[in-house]
Amino acid sequence: MRDFTQDHRWLSINTATVRKQQGAEVPLARIIDQCAERGIRAISPWRDQVAAAGLDATARQLRAHGMELSGYCRGGFFPAADAAGLRAALDDNRRAIDEAKTLNAACLVLVVGALPGALDGTPHYTDLARARSEVVDGIAASLEYARQVGMPLAIEPLHPMQAADRACINTLEHALDICDALDPLATGATGDARQAALGVALDVYHVWWDPKLQQQIARAGKERLLAFHVCDWRLPTRDLLSDRGMMGDGVIELKKIRQWVEAAGFAGYSEVEIFSALDWWQRTGEETLDTCIERHRSVV
Ligand code: ZN
């Protein structure tokens, strides 16, 4: 396993971690500068942040800092109430793939969606099997385009507590079953045979509890492990979405999971992704980033 204790060359920051500090939205350009000042070599930004900052301006700023994208957040949300909605989702995913390509991201992360409308409190239907089938169709259609432009797609299985509103793919096994069905040969999207066109983003917050985790990480292998997200599971968890813990402040055995991931061949960034309305978003971005660096070295 790689030694993270001496430096933080393999640390990436998901920009959601430091975007809402002390009640104010921090512009993406400022976050990129704060990361660059600390020798952080990679980030994973969100589409709305990039749209606000400008796609080309963001690409230029990243190049100027020599900074990489461990992923791009996010595509997905494929299910819809009707045919027009399904088409609109595919169009939007195509745009996300193009943006990811412009930013030279390692992958486009897919939060696949679930019951359409549920995020706003009123689902248009409650048939989860239908949502799952629309997700598979949506990934299949997007994969065709992603292959053409050479952008790997990373399905992020989400904790089952988010099965209604955010993602109806809820285990690593389920995600890998879909990868194997749609991309059976795990052929590369970028001409890089080590990476499949379709793989997974493994976020410890969503999968740490899974009794099949070690086995399914081994099954994924380096071809399908496209991203690795870290944070911690707080006791108690006070909010299902935005009460993630800083690494070391919860019960997730981070080193053990990283060992499994690296034994499978993953050699990319360890991306810190912390939604924390009650704690880390109350602090400054500087304090949060400095703590991410310290914990990356000590507990990841
Ligand atoms: Zn994640």
PDB file of C-alpha atoms and ligand atoms in Angstrom:
ATOM      1  CA  MET A   1       0.000   0.000   0.000  1.00  0.00           C
ATOM      2  CA  ARG A   2       1.242   3.501  -0.812  1.00  0.00           C
ATOM      3  CA  ASP A   3       2.667   5.503   2.070  1.00  0.00           C
ATOM      4  CA  PHE A   4       0.531   8.616   2.581  1.00  0.00           C
ATOM      5  CA  THR A   5       2.218   9.705   5.814  1.00  0.00           C
ATOM      6  CA  GLN A   6       5.067  11.734   4.296  1.00  0.00           C
ATOM      7  CA  ASP A   7       3.254  13.917   1.778  1.00  0.00           C
ATOM      8  CA  HIS A   8      -0.150  14.499   0.205  1.00  0.00           C
ATOM      9  CA  ARG A   9       0.622  13.958  -3.450  1.00  0.00           C
ATOM     10  CA  TRP A  10      -2.345  11.559  -3.757  1.00  0.00           C
ATOM     11  CA  LEU A  11      -4.857  13.851  -2.073  1.00  0.00           C
ATOM     12  CA  SER A  12      -7.671  15.269  -4.151  1.00  0.00           C
ATOM     13  CA  ILE A  13     -10.359  17.638  -2.914  1.00  0.00           C
ATOM     14  CA  ASN A  14     -13.944  17.316  -3.993  1.00  0.00           C
ATOM     15  CA  THR A  15     -14.861  20.979  -4.117  1.00  0.00           C
ATOM     16  CA  ALA A  16     -18.180  20.422  -2.300  1.00  0.00           C
ATOM     17  CA  THR A  17     -15.992  20.050   0.792  1.00  0.00           C
ATOM     18  CA  VAL A  18     -15.089  23.755   0.851  1.00  0.00           C
ATOM     19  CA  ARG A  19     -17.725  25.563  -1.194  1.00  0.00           C
ATOM     20  CA  LYS A  20     -20.222  26.777   1.411  1.00  0.00           C
ATOM     21  CA  GLN A  21     -17.979  28.158   4.117  1.00  0.00           C
ATOM     22  CA  GLN A  22     -19.610  30.112   6.908  1.00  0.00           C
ATOM     23  CA  GLY A  23     -22.773  30.751   4.942  1.00  0.00           C
ATOM     24  CA  ALA A  24     -21.124  32.077   1.779  1.00  0.00           C
ATOM     25  CA  GLU A  25     -20.605  30.371  -1.569  1.00  0.00           C
ATOM     26  CA  VAL A  26     -16.870  30.246  -2.304  1.00  0.00           C
ATOM     27  CA  PRO A  27     -16.114  30.759  -6.017  1.00  0.00           C
ATOM     28  CA  LEU A  28     -14.451  27.802  -7.716  1.00  0.00           C
ATOM     29  CA  ALA A  29     -11.470  29.929  -8.812  1.00  0.00           C
ATOM     30  CA  ARG A  30     -10.775  30.734  -5.152  1.00  0.00           C
ATOM     31  CA  ILE A  31     -11.016  27.066  -4.155  1.00  0.00           C
ATOM     32  CA  ILE A  32      -8.577  26.111  -6.918  1.00  0.00           C
ATOM     33  CA  ASP A  33      -6.116  28.762  -5.696  1.00  0.00           C
ATOM     34  CA  GLN A  34      -6.485  27.625  -2.073  1.00  0.00           C
ATOM     35  CA  CYS A  35      -5.727  24.042  -3.124  1.00  0.00           C
ATOM     36  CA  ALA A  36      -2.783  25.059  -5.319  1.00  0.00           C
ATOM     37  CA  GLU A  37      -1.285  27.108  -2.458  1.00  0.00           C
ATOM     38  CA  ARG A  38      -1.258  23.929  -0.385  1.00  0.00           C
ATOM     39  CA  GLY A  39       0.341  21.712  -3.012  1.00  0.00           C
ATOM     40  CA  ILE A  40      -2.874  19.816  -3.635  1.00  0.00           C
ATOM     41  CA  ARG A  41      -2.547  18.383  -7.125  1.00  0.00           C
ATOM     42  CA  ALA A  42      -6.116  17.384  -7.930  1.00  0.00           C
ATOM     43  CA  ILE A  43      -9.716  18.395  -7.374  1.00  0.00           C
ATOM     44  CA  SER A  44     -13.149  17.167  -8.380  1.00  0.00           C
ATOM     45  CA  PRO A  45     -15.458  20.116  -9.112  1.00  0.00           C
ATOM     46  CA  TRP A  46     -19.229  20.264  -9.606  1.00  0.00           C
ATOM     47  CA  ARG A  47     -20.912  21.276 -12.841  1.00  0.00           C
ATOM     48  CA  ASP A  48     -22.735  24.263 -11.398  1.00  0.00           C
ATOM     49  CA  GLN A  49     -19.487  25.649  -9.989  1.00  0.00           C
ATOM     50  CA  VAL A  50     -17.775  25.254 -13.345  1.00  0.00           C
ATOM     51  CA  ALA A  51     -20.729  26.865 -15.129  1.00  0.00           C
ATOM     52  CA  ALA A  52     -20.540  29.861 -12.782  1.00  0.00           C
ATOM     53  CA  ALA A  53     -16.770  30.204 -13.218  1.00  0.00           C
ATOM     54  CA  GLY A  54     -16.804  29.526 -16.983  1.00  0.00           C
ATOM     55  CA  LEU A  55     -15.684  26.241 -18.534  1.00  0.00           C
ATOM     56  CA  ASP A  56     -12.764  27.614 -20.530  1.00  0.00           C
ATOM     57  CA  ALA A  57     -11.581  29.886 -17.726  1.00  0.00           C
ATOM     58  CA  THR A  58     -11.606  26.914 -15.346  1.00  0.00           C
ATOM     59  CA  ALA A  59      -9.682  24.758 -17.827  1.00  0.00           C
ATOM     60  CA  ARG A  60      -7.081  27.530 -18.188  1.00  0.00           C
ATOM     61  CA  GLN A  61      -6.721  28.005 -14.440  1.00  0.00           C
ATOM     62  CA  LEU A  62      -6.279  24.270 -13.887  1.00  0.00           C
ATOM     63  CA  ARG A  63      -3.621  24.098 -16.599  1.00  0.00           C
ATOM     64  CA  ALA A  64      -1.796  27.094 -15.118  1.00  0.00           C
ATOM     65  CA  HIS A  65      -1.572  25.267 -11.781  1.00  0.00           C
ATOM     66  CA  GLY A  66      -0.807  21.894 -13.395  1.00  0.00           C
ATOM     67  CA  MET A  67      -3.821  20.583 -11.531  1.00  0.00           C
ATOM     68  CA  GLU A  68      -5.697  17.385 -12.438  1.00  0.00           C
ATOM     69  CA  LEU A  69      -9.315  16.323 -12.035  1.00  0.00           C
ATOM     70  CA  SER A  70      -9.765  13.055 -10.135  1.00  0.00           C
ATOM     71  CA  GLY A  71     -13.347  13.178 -11.417  1.00  0.00           C
ATOM     72  CA  TYR A  72     -16.101  15.508 -12.535  1.00  0.00           C
ATOM     73  CA  CYS A  73     -19.368  15.818 -10.593  1.00  0.00           C
ATOM     74  CA  ARG A  74     -21.691  14.820 -11.988  1.00  0.00           C
ATOM     75  CA  GLY A  75     -23.794  13.121 -14.633  1.00  0.00           C
ATOM     76  CA  GLY A  76     -26.683  10.743 -14.120  1.00  0.00           C
ATOM     77  CA  PHE A  77     -30.268  11.364 -13.000  1.00  0.00           C
ATOM     78  CA  PHE A  78     -31.512   9.307 -15.938  1.00  0.00           C
ATOM     79  CA  PRO A  79     -35.083   8.319 -14.879  1.00  0.00           C
ATOM     80  CA  ALA A  80     -37.911  10.611 -15.933  1.00  0.00           C
ATOM     81  CA  ALA A  81     -41.693  10.735 -15.997  1.00  0.00           C
ATOM     82  CA  ASP A  82     -41.984  10.680 -19.796  1.00  0.00           C
ATOM     83  CA  ALA A  83     -40.077  10.274 -23.067  1.00  0.00           C
ATOM     84  CA  ALA A  84     -39.229  13.966 -23.296  1.00  0.00           C
ATOM     85  CA  GLY A  85     -37.709  13.834 -19.801  1.00  0.00           C
ATOM     86  CA  LEU A  86     -35.633  10.778 -20.681  1.00  0.00           C
ATOM     87  CA  ARG A  87     -34.312  12.531 -23.793  1.00  0.00           C
ATOM     88  CA  ALA A  88     -33.513  15.685 -21.854  1.00  0.00           C
ATOM     89  CA  ALA A  89     -31.514  13.628 -19.355  1.00  0.00           C
ATOM     90  CA  LEU A  90     -29.472  12.034 -22.155  1.00  0.00           C
ATOM     91  CA  ASP A  91     -28.774  15.448 -23.692  1.00  0.00           C
ATOM     92  CA  ASP A  92     -27.664  16.783 -20.337  1.00  0.00           C
ATOM     93  CA  ASN A  93     -25.345  13.813 -19.805  1.00  0.00           C
ATOM     94  CA  ARG A  94     -23.826  14.357 -23.227  1.00  0.00           C
ATOM     95  CA  ARG A  95     -23.035  17.953 -22.211  1.00  0.00           C
ATOM     96  CA  ALA A  96     -21.529  16.722 -18.949  1.00  0.00           C
ATOM     97  CA  ILE A  97     -19.296  14.310 -20.899  1.00  0.00           C
ATOM     98  CA  ASP A  98     -18.129  17.160 -23.134  1.00  0.00           C
ATOM     99  CA  GLU A  99     -17.348  19.357 -20.136  1.00  0.00           C
ATOM    100  CA  ALA A 100     -15.439  16.531 -18.445  1.00  0.00           C
ATOM    101  CA  LYS A 101     -13.430  16.105 -21.626  1.00  0.00           C
ATOM    102  CA  THR A 102     -12.624  19.822 -21.847  1.00  0.00           C
ATOM    103  CA  LEU A 103     -11.400  19.705 -18.239  1.00  0.00           C
ATOM    104  CA  ASN A 104      -9.472  16.483 -18.915  1.00  0.00           C
ATOM    105  CA  ALA A 105     -11.178  14.700 -15.987  1.00  0.00           C
ATOM    106  CA  ALA A 106     -10.210  11.164 -15.044  1.00  0.00           C
ATOM    107  CA  CYS A 107     -13.883  10.202 -15.232  1.00  0.00           C
ATOM    108  CA  LEU A 108     -17.412  11.561 -15.173  1.00  0.00           C
ATOM    109  CA  VAL A 109     -19.072  10.472 -11.929  1.00  0.00           C
ATOM    110  CA  LEU A 110     -22.648   9.226 -12.348  1.00  0.00           C
ATOM    111  CA  VAL A 111     -25.169   9.698  -9.565  1.00  0.00           C
ATOM    112  CA  VAL A 112     -27.682   7.719 -11.542  1.00  0.00           C
ATOM    113  CA  GLY A 113     -30.966   9.040 -10.170  1.00  0.00           C
ATOM    114  CA  ALA A 114     -33.973   7.248  -8.748  1.00  0.00           C
ATOM    115  CA  LEU A 115     -37.689   8.076  -8.618  1.00  0.00           C
ATOM    116  CA  PRO A 116     -38.073  11.144 -10.843  1.00  0.00           C
ATOM    117  CA  GLY A 117     -39.339  14.131  -8.881  1.00  0.00           C
ATOM    118  CA  ALA A 118     -38.487  12.553  -5.518  1.00  0.00           C
ATOM    119  CA  LEU A 119     -35.708  15.051  -4.916  1.00  0.00           C
ATOM    120  CA  ASP A 120     -38.358  17.777  -4.897  1.00  0.00           C
ATOM    121  CA  GLY A 121     -40.622  15.752  -2.611  1.00  0.00           C
ATOM    122  CA  THR A 122     -43.177  14.510  -5.162  1.00  0.00           C
ATOM    123  CA  PRO A 123     -42.167  11.413  -7.173  1.00  0.00           C
ATOM    124  CA  HIS A 124     -43.883  11.052 -10.542  1.00  0.00           C
ATOM    125  CA  TYR A 125     -43.955   7.301  -9.971  1.00  0.00           C
ATOM    126  CA  THR A 126     -42.901   4.867  -7.241  1.00  0.00           C
ATOM    127  CA  ASP A 127     -41.803   1.872  -9.347  1.00  0.00           C
ATOM    128  CA  LEU A 128     -38.155   1.454  -8.348  1.00  0.00           C
ATOM    129  CA  ALA A 129     -37.680  -1.385 -10.858  1.00  0.00           C
ATOM    130  CA  ARG A 130     -38.758   0.999 -13.631  1.00  0.00           C
ATOM    131  CA  ALA A 131     -36.265   3.584 -12.390  1.00  0.00           C
ATOM    132  CA  ARG A 132     -33.506   0.966 -12.415  1.00  0.00           C
ATOM    133  CA  SER A 133     -34.371  -0.052 -15.934  1.00  0.00           C
ATOM    134  CA  GLU A 134     -34.321   3.586 -17.092  1.00  0.00           C
ATOM    135  CA  VAL A 135     -30.933   3.980 -15.414  1.00  0.00           C
ATOM    136  CA  VAL A 136     -29.494   1.032 -17.328  1.00  0.00           C
ATOM    137  CA  ASP A 137     -30.870   2.388 -20.623  1.00  0.00           C
ATOM    138  CA  GLY A 138     -29.516   5.846 -19.848  1.00  0.00           C
ATOM    139  CA  ILE A 139     -26.037   4.567 -19.013  1.00  0.00           C
ATOM    140  CA  ALA A 140     -26.012   2.410 -22.161  1.00  0.00           C
ATOM    141  CA  ALA A 141     -26.894   5.388 -24.373  1.00  0.00           C
ATOM    142  CA  SER A 142     -24.396   7.692 -22.653  1.00  0.00           C
ATOM    143  CA  LEU A 143     -21.666   5.072 -22.811  1.00  0.00           C
ATOM    144  CA  GLU A 144     -21.838   5.040 -26.589  1.00  0.00           C
ATOM    145  CA  TYR A 145     -21.039   8.752 -26.710  1.00  0.00           C
ATOM    146  CA  ALA A 146     -18.513   8.550 -23.862  1.00  0.00           C
ATOM    147  CA  ARG A 147     -16.562   5.922 -25.812  1.00  0.00           C
ATOM    148  CA  GLN A 148     -16.493   8.131 -28.903  1.00  0.00           C
ATOM    149  CA  VAL A 149     -14.946  11.028 -27.037  1.00  0.00           C
ATOM    150  CA  GLY A 150     -12.844   8.896 -24.650  1.00  0.00           C
ATOM    151  CA  MET A 151     -14.348   9.799 -21.276  1.00  0.00           C
ATOM    152  CA  PRO A 152     -14.729   6.953 -18.731  1.00  0.00           C
ATOM    153  CA  LEU A 153     -18.046   6.854 -16.855  1.00  0.00           C
ATOM    154  CA  ALA A 154     -17.946   5.998 -13.147  1.00  0.00           C
ATOM    155  CA  ILE A 155     -21.163   4.738 -11.551  1.00  0.00           C
ATOM    156  CA  GLU A 156     -21.268   5.802  -7.899  1.00  0.00           C
ATOM    157  CA  PRO A 157     -23.384   3.390  -5.837  1.00  0.00           C
ATOM    158  CA  LEU A 158     -25.131   5.378  -3.108  1.00  0.00           C
ATOM    159  CA  HIS A 159     -26.116   4.252   0.375  1.00  0.00           C
ATOM    160  CA  PRO A 160     -29.631   2.718   0.304  1.00  0.00           C
ATOM    161  CA  MET A 161     -30.938   5.627   2.403  1.00  0.00           C
ATOM    162  CA  GLN A 162     -30.799   7.596  -0.856  1.00  0.00           C
ATOM    163  CA  ALA A 163     -32.512   4.985  -3.039  1.00  0.00           C
ATOM    164  CA  ALA A 164     -35.699   7.038  -3.467  1.00  0.00           C
ATOM    165  CA  ASP A 165     -34.289  10.401  -4.390  1.00  0.00           C
ATOM    166  CA  ARG A 166     -30.687  10.218  -5.613  1.00  0.00           C
ATOM    167  CA  ALA A 167     -29.537   6.803  -6.813  1.00  0.00           C
ATOM    168  CA  CYS A 168     -31.273   3.449  -7.197  1.00  0.00           C
ATOM    169  CA  ILE A 169     -27.934   1.650  -7.603  1.00  0.00           C
ATOM    170  CA  ASN A 170     -27.040   1.003  -3.987  1.00  0.00           C
ATOM    171  CA  THR A 171     -24.294  -1.570  -3.763  1.00  0.00           C
ATOM    172  CA  LEU A 172     -20.956  -2.066  -5.445  1.00  0.00           C
ATOM    173  CA  GLU A 173     -22.141  -5.480  -6.628  1.00  0.00           C
ATOM    174  CA  HIS A 174     -25.178  -3.937  -8.338  1.00  0.00           C
ATOM    175  CA  ALA A 175     -22.997  -1.306 -10.027  1.00  0.00           C
ATOM    176  CA  LEU A 176     -20.525  -3.946 -11.234  1.00  0.00           C
ATOM    177  CA  ASP A 177     -23.347  -6.146 -12.569  1.00  0.00           C
ATOM    178  CA  ILE A 178     -24.391  -3.197 -14.755  1.00  0.00           C
ATOM    179  CA  CYS A 179     -20.773  -2.568 -15.821  1.00  0.00           C
ATOM    180  CA  ASP A 180     -20.407  -6.215 -16.820  1.00  0.00           C
ATOM    181  CA  ALA A 181     -23.694  -6.182 -18.729  1.00  0.00           C
ATOM    182  CA  LEU A 182     -22.975  -2.990 -20.696  1.00  0.00           C
ATOM    183  CA  ASP A 183     -19.198  -3.218 -21.043  1.00  0.00           C
ATOM    184  CA  PRO A 184     -18.463  -6.954 -20.784  1.00  0.00           C
ATOM    185  CA  LEU A 185     -14.888  -6.741 -22.014  1.00  0.00           C
ATOM    186  CA  ALA A 186     -13.990  -3.767 -19.775  1.00  0.00           C
ATOM    187  CA  THR A 187     -12.498  -2.141 -22.818  1.00  0.00           C
ATOM    188  CA  GLY A 188     -10.834   1.205 -22.381  1.00  0.00           C
ATOM    189  CA  ALA A 189     -12.445   4.534 -23.230  1.00  0.00           C
ATOM    190  CA  THR A 190      -9.173   6.366 -23.623  1.00  0.00           C
ATOM    191  CA  GLY A 191      -6.961   3.803 -25.285  1.00  0.00           C
ATOM    192  CA  ASP A 192      -5.622   3.106 -21.818  1.00  0.00           C
ATOM    193  CA  ALA A 193      -6.194  -0.604 -21.379  1.00  0.00           C
ATOM    194  CA  ARG A 194      -5.908  -0.260 -17.614  1.00  0.00           C
ATOM    195  CA  GLN A 195      -9.198   1.630 -17.419  1.00  0.00           C
ATOM    196  CA  ALA A 196     -12.595   0.458 -18.563  1.00  0.00           C
ATOM    197  CA  ALA A 197     -14.985   2.786 -20.374  1.00  0.00           C
ATOM    198  CA  LEU A 198     -17.496   2.000 -17.623  1.00  0.00           C
ATOM    199  CA  GLY A 199     -16.495   1.553 -14.005  1.00  0.00           C
ATOM    200  CA  VAL A 200     -17.288   2.719 -10.492  1.00  0.00           C
ATOM    201  CA  ALA A 201     -16.595   5.586  -8.136  1.00  0.00           C
ATOM    202  CA  LEU A 202     -16.123   3.968  -4.752  1.00  0.00           C
ATOM    203  CA  ASP A 203     -17.198   6.308  -1.956  1.00  0.00           C
ATOM    204  CA  VAL A 204     -16.531   4.867   1.483  1.00  0.00           C
ATOM    205  CA  TYR A 205     -19.490   6.786   2.947  1.00  0.00           C
ATOM    206  CA  HIS A 206     -21.879   4.828   0.748  1.00  0.00           C
ATOM    207  CA  VAL A 207     -20.347   1.353   0.826  1.00  0.00           C
ATOM    208  CA  TRP A 208     -18.414   0.902   4.094  1.00  0.00           C
ATOM    209  CA  TRP A 209     -21.221  -1.171   5.686  1.00  0.00           C
ATOM    210  CA  ASP A 210     -21.481  -3.710   2.844  1.00  0.00           C
ATOM    211  CA  PRO A 211     -20.561  -7.300   3.897  1.00  0.00           C
ATOM    212  CA  LYS A 212     -19.488  -7.980   0.297  1.00  0.00           C
ATOM    213  CA  LEU A 213     -17.281  -4.902   0.041  1.00  0.00           C
ATOM    214  CA  GLN A 214     -13.869  -6.584   0.011  1.00  0.00           C
ATOM    215  CA  GLN A 215     -15.020  -9.284  -2.380  1.00  0.00           C
ATOM    216  CA  GLN A 216     -16.595  -6.790  -4.789  1.00  0.00           C
ATOM    217  CA  ILE A 217     -13.565  -4.471  -4.733  1.00  0.00           C
ATOM    218  CA  ALA A 218     -11.449  -7.446  -5.801  1.00  0.00           C
ATOM    219  CA  ARG A 219     -13.995  -8.199  -8.513  1.00  0.00           C
ATOM    220  CA  ALA A 220     -13.892  -4.594  -9.781  1.00  0.00           C
ATOM    221  CA  GLY A 221     -10.137  -4.680 -10.253  1.00  0.00           C
ATOM    222  CA  LYS A 222      -8.058  -1.787 -11.470  1.00  0.00           C
ATOM    223  CA  GLU A 223      -9.988  -1.607 -14.758  1.00  0.00           C
ATOM    224  CA  ARG A 224     -13.256  -0.667 -13.081  1.00  0.00           C
ATOM    225  CA  LEU A 225     -12.025   1.266 -10.030  1.00  0.00           C
ATOM    226  CA  LEU A 226     -12.074   4.761 -11.497  1.00  0.00           C
ATOM    227  CA  ALA A 227     -12.351   6.905  -8.352  1.00  0.00           C
ATOM    228  CA  PHE A 228     -11.989   6.576  -4.574  1.00  0.00           C
ATOM    229  CA  HIS A 229     -13.841   9.001  -2.257  1.00  0.00           C
ATOM    230  CA  VAL A 230     -13.134   9.326   1.455  1.00  0.00           C
ATOM    231  CA  CYS A 231     -14.753  10.925   4.491  1.00  0.00           C
ATOM    232  CA  ASP A 232     -16.122   9.305   7.649  1.00  0.00           C
ATOM    233  CA  TRP A 233     -19.377   8.038   9.183  1.00  0.00           C
ATOM    234  CA  ARG A 234     -20.222  10.098  12.252  1.00  0.00           C
ATOM    235  CA  LEU A 235     -21.956   8.821  15.372  1.00  0.00           C
ATOM    236  CA  PRO A 236     -24.612  10.004  15.482  1.00  0.00           C
ATOM    237  CA  THR A 237     -25.314  11.008  11.885  1.00  0.00           C
ATOM    238  CA  ARG A 238     -27.613  14.011  12.230  1.00  0.00           C
ATOM    239  CA  ASP A 239     -28.567  14.486   8.578  1.00  0.00           C
ATOM    240  CA  LEU A 240     -28.722  11.874   5.813  1.00  0.00           C
ATOM    241  CA  LEU A 241     -27.106  14.070   3.174  1.00  0.00           C
ATOM    242  CA  SER A 242     -24.906  16.702   4.749  1.00  0.00           C
ATOM    243  CA  ASP A 243     -23.438  15.354   7.960  1.00  0.00           C
ATOM    244  CA  ARG A 244     -20.403  13.486   6.693  1.00  0.00           C
ATOM    245  CA  GLY A 245     -17.449  13.352   9.023  1.00  0.00           C
ATOM    246  CA  MET A 246     -13.822  14.338   8.542  1.00  0.00           C
ATOM    247  CA  MET A 247     -11.595  11.288   8.084  1.00  0.00           C
ATOM    248  CA  GLY A 248     -10.739   9.964  11.536  1.00  0.00           C
ATOM    249  CA  ASP A 249     -13.858  11.349  13.230  1.00  0.00           C
ATOM    250  CA  GLY A 250     -16.057   8.308  12.622  1.00  0.00           C
ATOM    251  CA  VAL A 251     -16.182   4.524  12.348  1.00  0.00           C
ATOM    252  CA  ILE A 252     -15.039   3.815   8.780  1.00  0.00           C
ATOM    253  CA  GLU A 253     -11.845   1.753   8.620  1.00  0.00           C
ATOM    254  CA  LEU A 254     -10.235   3.862   5.940  1.00  0.00           C
ATOM    255  CA  LYS A 255      -6.827   2.247   5.815  1.00  0.00           C
ATOM    256  CA  LYS A 256      -8.378  -1.209   5.545  1.00  0.00           C
ATOM    257  CA  ILE A 257     -10.586  -0.177   2.623  1.00  0.00           C
ATOM    258  CA  ARG A 258      -7.712   1.638   0.883  1.00  0.00           C
ATOM    259  CA  GLN A 259      -5.641  -1.500   1.288  1.00  0.00           C
ATOM    260  CA  TRP A 260      -8.353  -3.524  -0.500  1.00  0.00           C
ATOM    261  CA  VAL A 261      -8.640  -0.927  -3.254  1.00  0.00           C
ATOM    262  CA  GLU A 262      -4.895  -0.781  -3.822  1.00  0.00           C
ATOM    263  CA  ALA A 263      -4.569  -4.567  -3.682  1.00  0.00           C
ATOM    264  CA  ALA A 264      -7.017  -4.554  -6.606  1.00  0.00           C
ATOM    265  CA  GLY A 265      -4.635  -2.241  -8.485  1.00  0.00           C
ATOM    266  CA  PHE A 266      -6.100   1.213  -7.886  1.00  0.00           C
ATOM    267  CA  ALA A 267      -3.317   3.819  -7.936  1.00  0.00           C
ATOM    268  CA  GLY A 268      -5.210   7.093  -8.289  1.00  0.00           C
ATOM    269  CA  TYR A 269      -6.168   9.928  -5.974  1.00  0.00           C
ATOM    270  CA  SER A 270      -7.852   9.654  -2.621  1.00  0.00           C
ATOM    271  CA  GLU A 271     -10.600  12.258  -3.014  1.00  0.00           C
ATOM    272  CA  VAL A 272     -11.963  13.935   0.108  1.00  0.00           C
ATOM    273  CA  GLU A 273     -15.688  14.557  -0.227  1.00  0.00           C
ATOM    274  CA  ILE A 274     -17.342  15.987   2.885  1.00  0.00           C
ATOM    275  CA  PHE A 275     -20.818  17.530   2.938  1.00  0.00           C
ATOM    276  CA  SER A 276     -20.929  18.983   6.423  1.00  0.00           C
ATOM    277  CA  ALA A 277     -23.496  21.700   7.046  1.00  0.00           C
ATOM    278  CA  LEU A 278     -23.199  21.365  10.831  1.00  0.00           C
ATOM    279  CA  ASP A 279     -19.424  21.319  11.156  1.00  0.00           C
ATOM    280  CA  TRP A 280     -16.883  21.816   8.358  1.00  0.00           C
ATOM    281  CA  TRP A 281     -18.996  24.249   6.339  1.00  0.00           C
ATOM    282  CA  GLN A 282     -19.176  26.371   9.501  1.00  0.00           C
ATOM    283  CA  ARG A 283     -15.389  26.822   9.408  1.00  0.00           C
ATOM    284  CA  THR A 284     -13.065  28.564   6.961  1.00  0.00           C
ATOM    285  CA  GLY A 285     -11.980  26.809   3.797  1.00  0.00           C
ATOM    286  CA  GLU A 286      -8.361  27.200   4.907  1.00  0.00           C
ATOM    287  CA  GLU A 287      -8.918  25.337   8.189  1.00  0.00           C
ATOM    288  CA  THR A 288     -10.912  22.632   6.422  1.00  0.00           C
ATOM    289  CA  LEU A 289      -8.255  22.096   3.737  1.00  0.00           C
ATOM    290  CA  ASP A 290      -5.417  22.041   6.272  1.00  0.00           C
ATOM    291  CA  THR A 291      -7.321  19.425   8.282  1.00  0.00           C
ATOM    292  CA  CYS A 292      -7.940  17.353   5.133  1.00  0.00           C
ATOM    293  CA  ILE A 293      -4.183  17.325   4.465  1.00  0.00           C
ATOM    294  CA  GLU A 294      -3.355  16.341   8.058  1.00  0.00           C
ATOM    295  CA  ARG A 295      -5.957  13.548   8.178  1.00  0.00           C
ATOM    296  CA  HIS A 296      -5.009  12.308   4.708  1.00  0.00           C
ATOM    297  CA  ARG A 297      -1.531  11.719   6.113  1.00  0.00           C
ATOM    298  CA  SER A 298      -2.552  10.344   9.491  1.00  0.00           C
ATOM    299  CA  VAL A 299      -5.676   8.213   8.969  1.00  0.00           C
ATOM    300  CA  VAL A 300      -6.229   7.577   5.233  1.00  0.00           C
TER     301      VAL A 300
HETATM  302 ZN    ZN B   1     -18.680  10.467  -3.670  1.00  0.00          ZN
END
